[in-house]
Amino acid sequence: MTDLLVAEGLVRIYSARRGLLGKAAPVRAVDGISLCVRRGETLGIVGESGSGKSTLGRMLLGVDPLQGGEVRYAGTPMPPAGTAEWRRLRARMQMVYQDPLSALDRRLTIAAQIREPLDIHKIGDAAFRAARVDELMRAVGLRPDQAGRYPHELSGGQRQRVVIARALATGPDLLVCDEPVSALDVSIQAQVVNLLRNLQASAGLAMVFISHDLKVVRNLCDRVAVMYLGRVVEEGPAEDLFADPRHPYTRALISSVPEPGRPLDGRVILQGEPPNPAKRPPGCAFHPRCALATDICRGSVPQLRKAGPGRAAACHHFDGADAARAA
Ligand code: SF4
């Protein structure tokens, strides 16, 4: 598979104020991330809230500006956001957000909203657009007789189908899905995940799937990148990474997912508070929660290094006796 999108050294810094009168402090929401998305694959991005995964997703599409690094799409640097060239490219890359109700316009029928990208990008004439809306509605499991309905007349699952149909309208090569099922009822989540999987297979789409739900990621994704406080700490093929996590954080995340047959006392428990992006610990940012931390972890930032075929992990002690000790 060839690379569709390549990101190198991405940086995004926010300014966060502590308390009403506190001084503003820089928060490195995305801190030097490099990754690639190959044509036709699904890359999962996982991590706790505050890890920077949503910011990263928006940066990949140019929705959030880069403060460092570069994104190349099909070998070409991403044009500056808002330019005509960028808008043309955006037709090839679409985003599906978490909350379908806020992503849709309550005043427009769902047909009008699915057609909107075709209108904006001036694709086809009126007859083509009507036929395309009909085709997309069927593809996502909506009935053509629902075309005249408004978002509030649909269920949460149906609304997310509308959002997905609209994202597919221009025939994109890449879909960035940011927690696309977490606002839906559990009973609906599997349907929407299956829909995404089927659409991806039939259209040959590449997909970035951002989620905190490791079960879904394991089922859907070809490769996974694990984020902690703005950095990728482990990446690799999904099957290998779930079977043999190399980073202690990945190990704890996976261990926290209940599995039939796995005894509770065999779990690796994630210690301490969830990370505060405004207070990055020195050295390895995970060290206050890591049972394997040593002096080097507190003083030196581990870099991503090879951890097997197609795999990398950022940990001073991911291999050898330490890995066995943590298992
Ligand atoms: Fe734990 Fe040290 Fe590895 Fe960080 S570098 S994950 S503190 S063992």
PDB file of N, CA and C and ligand atoms in Angstrom, residues 233 246-249 283-294 296-298 300-302 314-318 322, ligand 1:
ATOM      1  N   VAL A 233       3.167   7.194  21.484  1.00  0.00           N
ATOM      2  CA  VAL A 233       4.078   6.388  22.318  1.00  0.00           C
ATOM      3  C   VAL A 233       4.225   4.966  21.795  1.00  0.00           C
ATOM      4  N   ARG A 246       3.891  -3.217  23.571  1.00  0.00           N
ATOM      5  CA  ARG A 246       5.262  -3.066  24.041  1.00  0.00           C
ATOM      6  C   ARG A 246       5.421  -1.916  25.040  1.00  0.00           C
ATOM      7  N   HIS A 247       4.560  -0.904  24.936  1.00  0.00           N
ATOM      8  CA  HIS A 247       4.670   0.251  25.836  1.00  0.00           C
ATOM      9  C   HIS A 247       3.808   0.013  27.076  1.00  0.00           C
ATOM     10  N   PRO A 248       4.299   0.334  28.270  1.00  0.00           N
ATOM     11  CA  PRO A 248       3.498   0.099  29.482  1.00  0.00           C
ATOM     12  C   PRO A 248       2.127   0.790  29.445  1.00  0.00           C
ATOM     13  N   TYR A 249       2.048   1.960  28.802  1.00  0.00           N
ATOM     14  CA  TYR A 249       0.749   2.650  28.720  1.00  0.00           C
ATOM     15  C   TYR A 249      -0.217   1.853  27.846  1.00  0.00           C
ATOM     16  N   GLY A 283      10.963  14.329  31.347  1.00  0.00           N
ATOM     17  CA  GLY A 283      11.365  12.993  30.919  1.00  0.00           C
ATOM     18  C   GLY A 283      10.214  12.307  30.216  1.00  0.00           C
ATOM     19  N   CYS A 284      10.016  11.031  30.515  1.00  0.00           N
ATOM     20  CA  CYS A 284       8.861  10.324  29.951  1.00  0.00           C
ATOM     21  C   CYS A 284       7.600  10.829  30.651  1.00  0.00           C
ATOM     22  N   ALA A 285       6.659  11.375  29.884  1.00  0.00           N
ATOM     23  CA  ALA A 285       5.464  11.990  30.494  1.00  0.00           C
ATOM     24  C   ALA A 285       4.618  10.968  31.248  1.00  0.00           C
ATOM     25  N   PHE A 286       4.826   9.695  30.955  1.00  0.00           N
ATOM     26  CA  PHE A 286       4.037   8.651  31.608  1.00  0.00           C
ATOM     27  C   PHE A 286       4.659   8.208  32.930  1.00  0.00           C
ATOM     28  N   HIS A 287       5.851   8.721  33.273  1.00  0.00           N
ATOM     29  CA  HIS A 287       6.568   8.120  34.398  1.00  0.00           C
ATOM     30  C   HIS A 287       5.835   8.185  35.744  1.00  0.00           C
ATOM     31  N   PRO A 288       5.019   9.265  36.037  1.00  0.00           N
ATOM     32  CA  PRO A 288       4.349   9.237  37.352  1.00  0.00           C
ATOM     33  C   PRO A 288       3.337   8.099  37.496  1.00  0.00           C
ATOM     34  N   ARG A 289       2.945   7.488  36.381  1.00  0.00           N
ATOM     35  CA  ARG A 289       1.930   6.422  36.451  1.00  0.00           C
ATOM     36  C   ARG A 289       2.521   5.056  36.103  1.00  0.00           C
ATOM     37  N   CYS A 290       3.804   5.006  35.889  1.00  0.00           N
ATOM     38  CA  CYS A 290       4.402   3.785  35.340  1.00  0.00           C
ATOM     39  C   CYS A 290       5.138   2.991  36.422  1.00  0.00           C
ATOM     40  N   ALA A 291       4.784   1.732  36.546  1.00  0.00           N
ATOM     41  CA  ALA A 291       5.422   0.874  37.556  1.00  0.00           C
ATOM     42  C   ALA A 291       6.869   0.552  37.202  1.00  0.00           C
ATOM     43  N   LEU A 292       7.271   0.792  35.965  1.00  0.00           N
ATOM     44  CA  LEU A 292       8.623   0.444  35.533  1.00  0.00           C
ATOM     45  C   LEU A 292       9.578   1.624  35.544  1.00  0.00           C
ATOM     46  N   ALA A 293       9.090   2.804  35.970  1.00  0.00           N
ATOM     47  CA  ALA A 293       9.910   4.022  35.849  1.00  0.00           C
ATOM     48  C   ALA A 293      11.219   3.903  36.631  1.00  0.00           C
ATOM     49  N   THR A 294      12.300   4.368  36.005  1.00  0.00           N
ATOM     50  CA  THR A 294      13.613   4.416  36.655  1.00  0.00           C
ATOM     51  C   THR A 294      14.146   5.847  36.499  1.00  0.00           C
ATOM     52  N   ILE A 296      16.314   7.137  34.520  1.00  0.00           N
ATOM     53  CA  ILE A 296      16.407   7.618  33.138  1.00  0.00           C
ATOM     54  C   ILE A 296      15.028   8.085  32.642  1.00  0.00           C
ATOM     55  N   CYS A 297      13.972   7.428  33.083  1.00  0.00           N
ATOM     56  CA  CYS A 297      12.607   7.803  32.662  1.00  0.00           C
ATOM     57  C   CYS A 297      12.249   9.198  33.158  1.00  0.00           C
ATOM     58  N   ARG A 298      12.750   9.551  34.355  1.00  0.00           N
ATOM     59  CA  ARG A 298      12.404  10.855  34.936  1.00  0.00           C
ATOM     60  C   ARG A 298      13.230  11.983  34.323  1.00  0.00           C
ATOM     61  N   SER A 300      14.900  11.776  30.951  1.00  0.00           N
ATOM     62  CA  SER A 300      15.145  11.780  29.506  1.00  0.00           C
ATOM     63  C   SER A 300      13.884  11.336  28.757  1.00  0.00           C
ATOM     64  N   VAL A 301      13.539  12.097  27.712  1.00  0.00           N
ATOM     65  CA  VAL A 301      12.330  11.791  26.931  1.00  0.00           C
ATOM     66  C   VAL A 301      12.636  10.617  25.996  1.00  0.00           C
ATOM     67  N   PRO A 302      11.903   9.503  26.105  1.00  0.00           N
ATOM     68  CA  PRO A 302      12.165   8.382  25.194  1.00  0.00           C
ATOM     69  C   PRO A 302      11.652   8.695  23.791  1.00  0.00           C
ATOM     70  N   ALA A 314       7.917   4.231  22.239  1.00  0.00           N
ATOM     71  CA  ALA A 314       8.752   5.258  22.879  1.00  0.00           C
ATOM     72  C   ALA A 314       8.835   4.952  24.363  1.00  0.00           C
ATOM     73  N   CYS A 315       9.758   4.084  24.717  1.00  0.00           N
ATOM     74  CA  CYS A 315       9.933   3.688  26.117  1.00  0.00           C
ATOM     75  C   CYS A 315      11.379   3.264  26.294  1.00  0.00           C
ATOM     76  N   HIS A 316      11.994   3.679  27.394  1.00  0.00           N
ATOM     77  CA  HIS A 316      13.379   3.281  27.632  1.00  0.00           C
ATOM     78  C   HIS A 316      13.510   1.786  27.912  1.00  0.00           C
ATOM     79  N   HIS A 317      12.417   1.179  28.370  1.00  0.00           N
ATOM     80  CA  HIS A 317      12.525  -0.214  28.840  1.00  0.00           C
ATOM     81  C   HIS A 317      11.470  -1.123  28.216  1.00  0.00           C
ATOM     82  N   PHE A 318      11.142  -0.921  26.935  1.00  0.00           N
ATOM     83  CA  PHE A 318      10.017  -1.709  26.420  1.00  0.00           C
ATOM     84  C   PHE A 318      10.380  -3.165  26.141  1.00  0.00           C
ATOM     85  N   ASP A 322      12.194  -6.044  31.353  1.00  0.00           N
ATOM     86  CA  ASP A 322      11.184  -5.108  31.837  1.00  0.00           C
ATOM     87  C   ASP A 322       9.821  -5.401  31.254  1.00  0.00           C
TER      88      ASP A 322
HETATM   89 FE1  SF4 B   1       7.567   3.666  31.908  1.00  0.00          FE
HETATM   90 FE2  SF4 B   1      10.058   4.534  31.674  1.00  0.00          FE
HETATM   91 FE3  SF4 B   1       8.906   3.373  29.619  1.00  0.00          FE
HETATM   92 FE4  SF4 B   1       8.123   5.792  30.404  1.00  0.00          FE
HETATM   93  S1  SF4 B   1      10.114   5.245  29.576  1.00  0.00           S
HETATM   94  S2  SF4 B   1       6.826   4.111  29.840  1.00  0.00           S
HETATM   95  S3  SF4 B   1       8.328   5.634  32.605  1.00  0.00           S
HETATM   96  S4  SF4 B   1       9.396   2.413  31.581  1.00  0.00           S
END
